[in-house]
mmCIF file of C-alpha atoms and ligand atoms in Angstrom:
data_model
loop_
_atom_site.group_PDB
_atom_site.id
_atom_site.type_symbol
_atom_site.label_atom_id
_atom_site.label_comp_id
_atom_site.label_asym_id
_atom_site.label_seq_id
_atom_site.Cartn_x
_atom_site.Cartn_y
_atom_site.Cartn_z
ATOM 1 C CA MET A 1 127.077 114.351 98.371
ATOM 2 C CA PRO A 2 128.968 115.220 95.052
ATOM 3 C CA GLY A 3 132.798 116.329 95.799
ATOM 4 C CA ASN A 4 131.918 115.724 99.721
ATOM 5 C CA PRO A 5 132.191 111.956 100.579
ATOM 6 C CA GLN A 6 132.324 112.997 104.048
ATOM 7 C CA GLN A 7 128.784 113.993 104.405
ATOM 8 C CA PHE A 8 126.183 111.755 106.359
ATOM 9 C CA GLU A 9 122.529 112.090 105.890
ATOM 10 C CA LEU A 10 120.580 112.651 109.265
ATOM 11 C CA LEU A 11 117.065 112.204 107.694
ATOM 12 C CA GLY A 12 115.986 108.840 107.474
ATOM 13 C CA LEU A 13 117.827 107.700 111.028
ATOM 14 C CA THR A 14 115.799 106.250 113.491
ATOM 15 C CA ASN A 15 115.931 107.120 117.259
ATOM 16 C CA GLN A 16 118.344 104.536 118.039
ATOM 17 C CA GLU A 17 120.227 105.286 115.265
ATOM 18 C CA LEU A 18 120.360 109.014 116.155
ATOM 19 C CA MET A 19 121.294 108.016 119.893
ATOM 20 C CA ALA A 20 124.291 106.437 118.348
ATOM 21 C CA VAL A 21 125.357 109.502 116.700
ATOM 22 C CA VAL A 22 125.015 111.838 119.683
ATOM 23 C CA GLU A 23 126.399 109.330 121.946
ATOM 24 C CA ALA A 24 129.527 108.934 119.668
ATOM 25 C CA LEU A 25 129.802 113.188 120.346
ATOM 26 C CA GLY A 26 129.927 112.537 124.072
ATOM 27 C CA GLU A 27 126.276 113.990 124.331
ATOM 28 C CA PRO A 28 123.544 112.782 126.427
ATOM 29 C CA ARG A 29 121.169 110.476 124.845
ATOM 30 C CA TYR A 30 117.979 112.910 124.937
ATOM 31 C CA ARG A 31 119.429 114.837 122.685
ATOM 32 C CA ALA A 32 118.873 112.003 120.163
ATOM 33 C CA ARG A 33 115.217 112.495 120.958
ATOM 34 C CA GLN A 34 115.326 116.036 120.380
ATOM 35 C CA LEU A 35 116.663 115.699 116.958
ATOM 36 C CA PHE A 36 114.157 113.023 116.080
ATOM 37 C CA ASP A 37 111.352 115.221 116.931
ATOM 38 C CA ALA A 38 112.984 118.211 115.124
ATOM 39 C CA LEU A 39 113.426 116.370 111.787
ATOM 40 C CA TYR A 40 110.130 114.131 111.736
ATOM 41 C CA GLY A 41 107.433 116.019 114.217
ATOM 42 C CA GLN A 42 108.939 119.668 113.929
ATOM 43 C CA ARG A 43 109.665 119.265 110.122
ATOM 44 C CA VAL A 44 112.957 121.224 110.694
ATOM 45 C CA ALA A 45 114.582 121.318 107.068
ATOM 46 C CA THR A 46 117.994 121.992 107.896
ATOM 47 C CA LEU A 47 120.290 120.829 110.836
ATOM 48 C CA ASP A 48 121.300 124.478 111.190
ATOM 49 C CA GLU A 49 117.782 125.580 112.094
ATOM 50 C CA ILE A 50 117.311 122.885 114.762
ATOM 51 C CA SER A 51 116.972 125.398 117.446
ATOM 52 C CA THR A 52 116.213 122.989 120.390
ATOM 53 C CA LEU A 53 119.690 121.802 120.308
ATOM 54 C CA PRO A 54 122.349 123.836 121.150
ATOM 55 C CA LYS A 55 124.374 125.813 118.782
ATOM 56 C CA THR A 56 127.757 123.857 119.434
ATOM 57 C CA LEU A 57 126.006 120.668 119.178
ATOM 58 C CA ARG A 58 124.787 121.652 115.800
ATOM 59 C CA ALA A 59 128.381 122.594 114.464
ATOM 60 C CA ARG A 60 129.706 119.551 116.126
ATOM 61 C CA LEU A 61 127.624 117.626 113.742
ATOM 62 C CA ALA A 62 128.290 119.467 110.843
ATOM 63 C CA GLU A 63 131.871 119.249 111.673
ATOM 64 C CA GLU A 64 131.715 115.447 111.629
ATOM 65 C CA GLY A 65 129.854 115.451 108.294
ATOM 66 C CA TYR A 66 126.063 114.872 109.400
ATOM 67 C CA ARG A 67 123.797 117.088 107.562
ATOM 68 C CA SER A 68 119.939 117.031 107.063
ATOM 69 C CA GLY A 69 118.115 118.552 104.345
ATOM 70 C CA PHE A 70 114.791 118.065 102.826
ATOM 71 C CA PRO A 71 114.560 117.286 98.926
ATOM 72 C CA ALA A 72 113.912 120.554 96.935
ATOM 73 C CA ILE A 73 110.708 121.317 95.161
ATOM 74 C CA ASP A 74 111.882 121.784 91.710
ATOM 75 C CA GLN A 75 108.270 122.540 90.082
ATOM 76 C CA ARG A 76 104.662 122.725 91.366
ATOM 77 C CA PHE A 77 101.522 122.072 88.723
ATOM 78 C CA VAL A 78 98.492 123.100 90.579
ATOM 79 C CA SER A 79 95.299 121.367 88.920
ATOM 80 C CA ARG A 80 91.596 122.831 88.774
ATOM 81 C CA ASP A 81 90.272 120.318 91.516
ATOM 82 C CA GLY A 82 92.995 121.338 93.810
ATOM 83 C CA THR A 83 95.595 118.442 93.234
ATOM 84 C CA VAL A 84 98.998 119.563 93.495
ATOM 85 C CA ARG A 85 101.851 117.630 91.523
ATOM 86 C CA TYR A 86 105.260 118.281 92.965
ATOM 87 C CA LEU A 87 108.571 117.677 91.374
ATOM 88 C CA VAL A 88 110.753 116.699 93.846
ATOM 89 C CA ARG A 89 114.715 116.967 93.356
ATOM 90 C CA PHE A 90 117.353 114.978 95.262
ATOM 91 C CA ALA A 91 120.735 115.703 96.406
ATOM 92 C CA ASP A 92 122.094 114.033 93.249
ATOM 93 C CA ALA A 93 119.572 116.031 91.119
ATOM 94 C CA GLN A 94 117.598 112.863 90.498
ATOM 95 C CA THR A 95 113.731 113.826 90.382
ATOM 96 C CA VAL A 96 110.334 111.879 91.386
ATOM 97 C CA GLU A 97 107.022 113.351 91.673
ATOM 98 C CA THR A 98 104.750 113.372 94.779
ATOM 99 C CA VAL A 99 100.895 114.362 94.588
ATOM 100 C CA TRP A 100 99.073 116.191 97.040
ATOM 101 C CA MET A 101 95.180 115.425 96.564
ATOM 102 C CA PRO A 102 92.664 117.166 98.891
ATOM 103 C CA ASP A 103 89.922 115.705 100.581
ATOM 104 C CA GLY A 104 91.462 112.159 100.184
ATOM 105 C CA ASP A 105 90.795 109.747 97.371
ATOM 106 C CA GLY A 106 87.714 108.471 98.772
ATOM 107 C CA ALA A 107 88.912 104.912 97.185
ATOM 108 C CA GLU A 108 91.456 105.103 99.605
ATOM 109 C CA GLU A 109 89.770 105.535 102.855
ATOM 110 C CA THR A 110 89.672 102.841 105.150
ATOM 111 C CA GLU A 111 87.112 101.707 107.927
ATOM 112 C CA GLU A 112 88.856 103.614 110.754
ATOM 113 C CA SER A 113 89.811 106.797 108.543
ATOM 114 C CA ALA A 114 86.511 107.397 107.260
ATOM 115 C CA THR A 115 85.577 108.624 110.535
ATOM 116 C CA PRO A 116 87.334 111.794 110.740
ATOM 117 C CA GLY A 117 88.114 112.846 114.400
ATOM 118 C CA PRO A 118 86.323 116.049 116.232
ATOM 119 C CA SER A 119 89.566 118.453 115.702
ATOM 120 C CA SER A 120 90.040 117.391 112.137
ATOM 121 C CA ASN A 121 90.367 120.068 109.572
ATOM 122 C CA ARG A 122 91.911 119.675 106.216
ATOM 123 C CA ARG A 123 91.821 116.156 104.674
ATOM 124 C CA ALA A 124 93.907 114.983 101.754
ATOM 125 C CA THR A 125 95.757 112.037 100.799
ATOM 126 C CA ILE A 126 99.729 112.372 99.617
ATOM 127 C CA CYS A 127 100.824 109.850 97.027
ATOM 128 C CA LEU A 128 104.381 109.031 97.497
ATOM 129 C CA SER A 129 107.138 107.628 95.154
ATOM 130 C CA SER A 130 109.486 104.909 96.455
ATOM 131 C CA GLN A 131 111.859 104.728 93.374
ATOM 132 C CA ALA A 132 112.803 107.193 90.668
ATOM 133 C CA GLY A 133 111.228 105.204 87.579
ATOM 134 C CA CYS A 134 110.069 101.297 87.902
ATOM 135 C CA ALA A 135 111.617 97.850 86.496
ATOM 136 C CA VAL A 136 108.312 96.179 86.410
ATOM 137 C CA ASN A 137 107.352 97.442 83.117
ATOM 138 C CA CYS A 138 103.610 96.986 83.106
ATOM 139 C CA LYS A 139 102.436 97.900 79.538
ATOM 140 C CA PHE A 140 99.683 100.677 80.628
ATOM 141 C CA CYS A 141 102.240 102.762 82.936
ATOM 142 C CA MET A 142 103.955 105.670 81.924
ATOM 143 C CA THR A 143 106.602 105.434 84.974
ATOM 144 C CA ALA A 144 107.326 101.757 83.195
ATOM 145 C CA LEU A 145 108.972 103.996 80.149
ATOM 146 C CA LEU A 146 111.674 105.602 82.180
ATOM 147 C CA GLY A 147 113.072 101.793 83.362
ATOM 148 C CA VAL A 148 113.995 102.191 87.072
ATOM 149 C CA GLN A 149 116.890 104.516 87.717
ATOM 150 C CA ARG A 150 117.483 103.989 91.594
ATOM 151 C CA ASN A 151 115.900 103.325 94.778
ATOM 152 C CA LEU A 152 115.176 106.123 97.010
ATOM 153 C CA THR A 153 116.193 106.147 100.735
ATOM 154 C CA ALA A 154 114.341 105.918 103.601
ATOM 155 C CA GLY A 155 115.151 109.624 103.957
ATOM 156 C CA GLU A 156 114.045 110.350 100.753
ATOM 157 C CA ILE A 157 110.582 108.983 100.869
ATOM 158 C CA VAL A 158 110.096 110.082 104.448
ATOM 159 C CA GLY A 159 111.316 113.639 103.135
ATOM 160 C CA GLN A 160 108.633 113.878 100.366
ATOM 161 C CA VAL A 161 105.748 113.802 102.899
ATOM 162 C CA LEU A 162 107.727 116.439 105.128
ATOM 163 C CA LEU A 163 108.348 118.565 102.568
ATOM 164 C CA VAL A 164 104.522 118.677 101.138
ATOM 165 C CA LEU A 165 103.183 119.140 105.040
ATOM 166 C CA ASN A 166 105.262 121.915 105.550
ATOM 167 C CA ASP A 167 104.182 123.326 101.674
ATOM 168 C CA GLN A 168 100.767 122.784 102.688
ATOM 169 C CA GLN A 169 100.992 123.963 106.197
ATOM 170 C CA ILE A 170 99.593 120.877 107.975
ATOM 171 C CA GLU A 171 99.244 120.398 111.286
ATOM 172 C CA ILE A 172 99.142 116.574 111.933
ATOM 173 C CA GLY A 173 96.615 116.226 114.834
ATOM 174 C CA ARG A 174 94.453 118.743 113.570
ATOM 175 C CA ASP A 175 94.353 117.950 109.691
ATOM 176 C CA ARG A 176 93.643 114.445 108.428
ATOM 177 C CA ILE A 177 96.190 113.083 106.079
ATOM 178 C CA ASN A 178 96.425 109.765 104.077
ATOM 179 C CA LEU A 179 99.344 108.286 102.518
ATOM 180 C CA VAL A 180 99.534 106.025 99.545
ATOM 181 C CA PHE A 181 102.463 104.682 98.305
ATOM 182 C CA MET A 182 101.354 104.596 95.065
ATOM 183 C CA GLY A 183 103.643 107.144 93.119
ATOM 184 C CA GLN A 184 106.613 106.137 91.012
ATOM 185 C CA GLY A 185 108.109 102.930 91.825
ATOM 186 C CA GLU A 186 107.625 99.316 93.251
ATOM 187 C CA PRO A 187 107.803 99.936 96.613
ATOM 188 C CA PHE A 188 108.444 95.773 97.085
ATOM 189 C CA LEU A 189 111.455 96.156 95.232
ATOM 190 C CA ASN A 190 112.609 98.676 97.582
ATOM 191 C CA TYR A 191 111.276 96.892 100.593
ATOM 192 C CA GLU A 192 114.077 97.672 103.295
ATOM 193 C CA ASN A 193 113.681 101.603 102.618
ATOM 194 C CA PHE A 194 109.915 101.700 102.306
ATOM 195 C CA ILE A 195 109.351 99.814 105.418
ATOM 196 C CA ARG A 196 111.637 102.075 107.216
ATOM 197 C CA ALA A 197 110.240 105.130 105.888
ATOM 198 C CA ALA A 198 106.786 103.968 106.687
ATOM 199 C CA ARG A 199 107.987 103.303 110.450
ATOM 200 C CA LEU A 200 109.712 106.757 110.857
ATOM 201 C CA LEU A 201 106.224 108.337 109.827
ATOM 202 C CA VAL A 202 104.390 106.324 111.992
ATOM 203 C CA GLU A 203 106.866 106.820 115.359
ATOM 204 C CA GLY A 204 108.329 110.501 114.236
ATOM 205 C CA ALA A 205 105.598 112.307 112.003
ATOM 206 C CA ALA A 206 102.566 110.867 114.030
ATOM 207 C CA ILE A 207 100.708 109.486 110.493
ATOM 208 C CA PRO A 208 98.688 106.271 111.983
ATOM 209 C CA GLU A 209 99.592 102.953 109.932
ATOM 210 C CA SER A 210 95.910 102.938 109.666
ATOM 211 C CA ARG A 211 95.961 105.772 107.354
ATOM 212 C CA MET A 212 98.727 104.539 105.054
ATOM 213 C CA THR A 213 98.451 102.137 102.028
ATOM 214 C CA VAL A 214 101.297 100.870 99.830
ATOM 215 C CA SER A 215 100.111 99.159 96.570
ATOM 216 C CA THR A 216 102.186 96.348 94.823
ATOM 217 C CA SER A 217 102.190 94.931 91.558
ATOM 218 C CA GLY A 218 102.905 91.472 93.051
ATOM 219 C CA ILE A 219 106.281 90.636 94.561
ATOM 220 C CA VAL A 220 105.045 87.727 96.246
ATOM 221 C CA PRO A 221 107.750 86.877 98.636
ATOM 222 C CA ARG A 222 107.373 90.231 100.187
ATOM 223 C CA ILE A 223 103.684 90.222 100.559
ATOM 224 C CA ALA A 224 104.232 87.485 103.517
ATOM 225 C CA GLU A 225 106.993 89.169 105.005
ATOM 226 C CA PHE A 226 104.963 92.508 104.928
ATOM 227 C CA GLY A 227 102.247 90.566 106.571
ATOM 228 C CA ALA A 228 104.558 89.959 109.576
ATOM 229 C CA GLU A 229 105.497 93.483 110.083
ATOM 230 C CA PRO A 230 104.346 94.851 113.575
ATOM 231 C CA VAL A 231 104.122 98.177 112.159
ATOM 232 C CA ARG A 232 102.662 97.966 108.525
ATOM 233 C CA PRO A 233 100.026 100.288 106.132
ATOM 234 C CA HIS A 234 97.326 98.681 104.438
ATOM 235 C CA LEU A 235 98.137 96.482 101.559
ATOM 236 C CA ALA A 236 96.502 96.942 97.930
ATOM 237 C CA ILE A 237 97.630 94.448 95.097
ATOM 238 C CA SER A 238 97.551 95.686 91.639
ATOM 239 C CA LEU A 239 95.569 92.670 90.014
ATOM 240 C CA ASN A 240 94.634 94.432 86.821
ATOM 241 C CA ALA A 241 93.682 91.209 84.862
ATOM 242 C CA SER A 242 91.254 88.112 85.494
ATOM 243 C CA ASN A 243 93.558 85.471 84.104
ATOM 244 C CA ASP A 244 97.411 84.459 83.508
ATOM 245 C CA ASP A 245 97.425 84.835 79.778
ATOM 246 C CA LEU A 246 95.877 88.589 79.960
ATOM 247 C CA ARG A 247 97.980 89.516 83.071
ATOM 248 C CA GLU A 248 101.040 88.260 81.502
ATOM 249 C CA ARG A 249 100.139 90.343 78.345
ATOM 250 C CA ILE A 250 99.733 93.688 80.434
ATOM 251 C CA MET A 251 102.101 92.651 83.721
ATOM 252 C CA PRO A 252 105.306 90.725 82.738
ATOM 253 C CA ILE A 253 105.910 90.389 86.455
ATOM 254 C CA ASN A 254 103.196 87.675 86.274
ATOM 255 C CA ARG A 255 105.680 85.677 84.169
ATOM 256 C CA LYS A 256 107.848 85.108 87.467
ATOM 257 C CA TRP A 257 104.251 84.736 90.106
ATOM 258 C CA LYS A 258 101.585 83.571 88.279
ATOM 259 C CA LEU A 259 98.035 84.464 89.918
ATOM 260 C CA ALA A 260 97.196 81.194 91.586
ATOM 261 C CA GLU A 261 100.797 82.272 93.747
ATOM 262 C CA LEU A 262 99.740 85.827 94.142
ATOM 263 C CA LEU A 263 96.187 85.038 95.338
ATOM 264 C CA GLU A 264 97.441 82.101 97.747
ATOM 265 C CA ALA A 265 99.920 84.793 99.082
ATOM 266 C CA ALA A 266 96.671 87.170 99.383
ATOM 267 C CA ARG A 267 94.516 84.388 101.187
ATOM 268 C CA ARG A 268 97.384 84.073 103.720
ATOM 269 C CA PHE A 269 97.977 87.496 104.028
ATOM 270 C CA PRO A 270 96.844 88.390 108.222
ATOM 271 C CA LEU A 271 94.366 91.174 108.034
ATOM 272 C CA ARG A 272 93.556 92.587 111.340
ATOM 273 C CA SER A 273 89.961 93.016 112.205
ATOM 274 C CA ARG A 274 88.066 95.091 109.865
ATOM 275 C CA GLU A 275 90.697 95.286 107.539
ATOM 276 C CA ARG A 276 90.302 94.295 103.894
ATOM 277 C CA LEU A 277 92.946 93.526 101.170
ATOM 278 C CA THR A 278 92.604 96.140 98.489
ATOM 279 C CA PHE A 279 92.932 94.831 94.600
ATOM 280 C CA GLU A 280 93.508 97.749 92.046
ATOM 281 C CA TYR A 281 92.139 97.198 88.594
ATOM 282 C CA VAL A 282 92.955 99.285 86.021
ATOM 283 C CA LEU A 283 90.220 99.075 83.300
ATOM 284 C CA LEU A 284 91.686 99.126 79.694
ATOM 285 C CA SER A 285 88.937 99.188 77.076
ATOM 286 C CA GLY A 286 88.291 96.220 74.843
ATOM 287 C CA VAL A 287 91.332 94.263 77.097
ATOM 288 C CA ASN A 288 90.194 93.502 80.479
ATOM 289 C CA ASP A 289 86.678 95.127 80.909
ATOM 290 C CA ALA A 290 84.487 92.731 79.457
ATOM 291 C CA PRO A 291 81.657 91.148 81.833
ATOM 292 C CA GLU A 292 83.386 87.678 81.757
ATOM 293 C CA ASN A 293 86.637 89.095 83.376
ATOM 294 C CA ALA A 294 84.499 90.803 85.891
ATOM 295 C CA ARG A 295 83.172 87.256 86.648
ATOM 296 C CA GLU A 296 86.638 85.966 86.578
ATOM 297 C CA VAL A 297 87.837 88.477 89.046
ATOM 298 C CA VAL A 298 84.849 87.620 91.412
ATOM 299 C CA ALA A 299 85.892 83.728 91.111
ATOM 300 C CA LEU A 300 89.388 84.598 91.994
ATOM 301 C CA LEU A 301 88.777 86.568 95.058
ATOM 302 C CA SER A 302 86.320 84.406 96.565
ATOM 303 C CA GLY A 303 87.452 83.779 99.755
ATOM 304 C CA ILE A 304 89.338 86.882 100.416
ATOM 305 C CA ARG A 305 87.867 89.383 102.394
ATOM 306 C CA ALA A 306 88.585 92.139 99.771
ATOM 307 C CA LYS A 307 87.765 95.343 98.088
ATOM 308 C CA VAL A 308 88.431 96.572 94.672
ATOM 309 C CA ASN A 309 89.173 100.169 93.309
ATOM 310 C CA LEU A 310 88.617 100.210 89.502
ATOM 311 C CA ILE A 311 90.542 102.870 87.829
ATOM 312 C CA ALA A 312 89.721 103.773 84.182
ATOM 313 C CA LEU A 313 92.980 103.712 82.354
ATOM 314 C CA ASN A 314 94.866 107.196 82.337
ATOM 315 C CA PRO A 315 95.585 107.335 78.799
ATOM 316 C CA GLY A 316 98.650 108.469 77.579
ATOM 317 C CA PRO A 317 101.005 108.998 74.627
ATOM 318 C CA GLU A 318 102.971 105.492 74.133
ATOM 319 C CA ILE A 319 100.530 103.918 76.214
ATOM 320 C CA PRO A 320 98.617 101.292 73.581
ATOM 321 C CA PHE A 321 95.498 101.434 75.251
ATOM 322 C CA GLN A 322 92.159 103.215 75.300
ATOM 323 C CA THR A 323 90.108 104.061 78.549
ATOM 324 C CA PRO A 324 86.988 102.426 78.841
ATOM 325 C CA THR A 325 83.439 104.062 78.332
ATOM 326 C CA ALA A 326 81.585 105.014 81.834
ATOM 327 C CA ALA A 327 78.889 102.154 80.622
ATOM 328 C CA ALA A 328 81.812 99.568 80.915
ATOM 329 C CA VAL A 329 83.030 100.631 84.433
ATOM 330 C CA GLU A 330 79.629 100.951 85.979
ATOM 331 C CA SER A 331 78.366 97.171 84.345
ATOM 332 C CA PHE A 332 82.152 95.916 85.608
ATOM 333 C CA GLN A 333 81.384 97.242 89.157
ATOM 334 C CA GLN A 334 78.047 96.005 89.144
ATOM 335 C CA ILE A 335 79.112 92.403 89.002
ATOM 336 C CA LEU A 336 81.564 92.475 91.334
ATOM 337 C CA VAL A 337 79.017 94.221 94.034
ATOM 338 C CA ALA A 338 76.554 91.723 93.269
ATOM 339 C CA ALA A 339 78.890 89.259 94.191
ATOM 340 C CA GLY A 340 79.409 91.045 97.649
ATOM 341 C CA ILE A 341 82.688 92.743 96.909
ATOM 342 C CA PRO A 342 82.779 96.209 97.825
ATOM 343 C CA THR A 343 83.931 97.740 94.857
ATOM 344 C CA TYR A 344 84.704 101.800 93.968
ATOM 345 C CA VAL A 345 85.521 103.665 90.850
ATOM 346 C CA ARG A 346 88.400 105.915 91.656
ATOM 347 C CA ARG A 347 88.408 109.554 90.786
ATOM 348 C CA PRO A 348 90.483 110.751 88.079
ATOM 349 C CA ARG A 349 92.501 113.762 90.201
ATOM 350 C CA GLY A 350 94.473 116.539 88.653
ATOM 351 C CA LEU A 351 93.996 115.356 85.024
ATOM 352 C CA ASP A 352 94.726 118.376 83.583
ATOM 353 C CA ILE A 353 98.067 118.594 85.360
ATOM 354 C CA TYR A 354 99.042 114.743 84.517
ATOM 355 C CA ALA A 355 98.838 113.956 88.279
ATOM 356 C CA ALA A 356 97.180 110.595 87.668
ATOM 357 C CA CYS A 357 98.486 107.266 88.351
ATOM 358 C CA GLY A 358 100.988 106.164 86.152
ATOM 359 C CA GLN A 359 101.817 109.590 84.471
ATOM 360 C CA LEU A 360 104.356 110.461 87.209
ATOM 361 C CA LYS A 361 107.572 111.755 86.014
ATOM 362 C CA ARG A 362 106.969 110.980 82.257
ATOM 363 C CA SER A 363 104.598 113.896 81.880
ATOM 364 C CA THR A 364 107.279 116.228 83.146
ATOM 365 C CA THR A 365 109.219 115.842 80.229
ATOM 366 C CA LEU A 366 105.910 116.212 77.621
ATOM 367 C CA LEU A 367 105.188 119.381 79.815
ATOM 368 C CA SER A 368 108.506 120.975 79.857
ATOM 369 C CA LEU A 369 108.479 120.874 76.213
ATOM 370 C CA THR A 370 105.320 122.678 75.338
HETATM 371 N N1 SAH B 401 103.972 99.732 91.421
HETATM 372 C C1 SAH B 401 103.098 99.670 92.333
HETATM 373 C C2 SAH B 401 102.443 100.980 92.621
HETATM 374 C C3 SAH B 401 102.397 102.033 92.108
HETATM 375 S S1 SAH B 401 101.635 102.074 90.802
HETATM 376 C C4 SAH B 401 102.049 99.051 92.072
HETATM 377 O O1 SAH B 401 102.161 98.883 90.694
HETATM 378 O O2 SAH B 401 101.097 98.684 92.483
HETATM 379 C C5 SAH B 401 99.802 102.755 91.198
HETATM 380 C C6 SAH B 401 98.538 102.277 90.793
HETATM 381 O O3 SAH B 401 98.545 102.890 89.493
HETATM 382 C C7 SAH B 401 98.746 100.845 90.389
HETATM 383 O O4 SAH B 401 97.872 100.002 90.624
HETATM 384 C C8 SAH B 401 98.699 100.410 89.183
HETATM 385 O O5 SAH B 401 98.026 99.885 88.077
HETATM 386 C C9 SAH B 401 97.967 102.154 88.530
HETATM 387 N N2 SAH B 401 98.316 102.740 86.962
HETATM 388 C C10 SAH B 401 99.618 102.170 86.399
HETATM 389 N N3 SAH B 401 99.374 102.924 85.366
HETATM 390 C C11 SAH B 401 98.172 103.481 85.073
HETATM 391 C C12 SAH B 401 97.444 104.315 84.314
HETATM 392 N N4 SAH B 401 98.200 104.576 82.628
HETATM 393 N N5 SAH B 401 95.900 104.529 84.540
HETATM 394 C C13 SAH B 401 95.518 104.475 85.875
HETATM 395 N N6 SAH B 401 96.174 103.419 86.717
HETATM 396 C C14 SAH B 401 97.444 103.304 86.263
HETATM 397 FE FE1 SF4 B 402 105.741 99.854 88.237
HETATM 398 FE FE2 SF4 B 402 103.451 100.049 89.164
HETATM 399 FE FE3 SF4 B 402 104.221 101.382 86.877
HETATM 400 FE FE4 SF4 B 402 104.183 98.401 87.049
HETATM 401 S S1 SF4 B 402 102.078 100.128 87.653
HETATM 402 S S2 SF4 B 402 105.593 99.792 85.931
HETATM 403 S S3 SF4 B 402 104.604 97.902 88.869
HETATM 404 S S4 SF4 B 402 104.951 101.565 88.744
#
């Protein structure tokens, strides 16, 4: 906190860590559980409002420099299709974007989550940012134009979810919420905070890991590490090209890890029963959307229990690519489907408010100019 170096944020701490905090104050351990439930389960925004804790304990925590604060909603853009794009601001004034998509983004649905429970009511997907900006520098992505500004803490990642759930008045258990780590940033370049956030959301906010998907541009060593996690979301890999030459042109990360290495890691990834590995493929007109590219994708994915999400490029200023025609998207899809690969075309969401993938944050600058 600027001007107050003695502040310690509670949001982002595990139950175990909260136990150490309350024990150091001479308080019984069960207070940690109350604190944990208030933060992540009841989504109480400030320490002061946690009424399950005695006033004296709240005051002592504050004296010791502990605080808890959700990020703030700086701006909210509501799309005609119901999508809401939140500009979320953290304590140091850094901002990222978080997107609320009602009804879920069909393409993210998993076998388990495709069947709503009898008591479920509202259904939606929340798209989370893991970093402010991104260092990976994919040529079709507007977040890349920001460069990486910083990693988000686990508390900041979790905070985005809690904030949006409160704003949308969601009741976990009644409503069915999916989470996708597909906003700004490369989650596997902020691995520790990302995985801690996922665990806290499972344990504290009761959102099952089967309703979460993390997308990576292909940080190969992290794929194996992620596969070994006892609690983990589903994995999506941004393939986006069908051979090394092409992938290197649009995703510089491919210079570090070639397709052979990436797909080897994908092949070794320990899938659960009925689970599929998702491959995302952003179609760029005349660049990677030819039938030949589709056939190369089929060959690359052979032997992997995969599904493919095709995303027609969301175009934008400073992005030197064009969106493919609907016919090109359809023939690409047909080739994959004919080869037995379940392939979905992702519906563009919130286009009128620039809420689409790869447009996060950058568009705020543009919108605020108009
Ligand atoms: N950094 C991670 C997750 C965030 S990007 C990753 O790259 O996987 C989430 C998805 O948006 C990726 O699949 C990416 O390829 C896609 N994307 C980026 N820019 C896009 C654009 N302009 N149009 C459509 N999809 C885009
Ligand atoms: Fe980063 Fe993903 Fe955008 Fe690539 S597509 S620059 S990895 S956010």
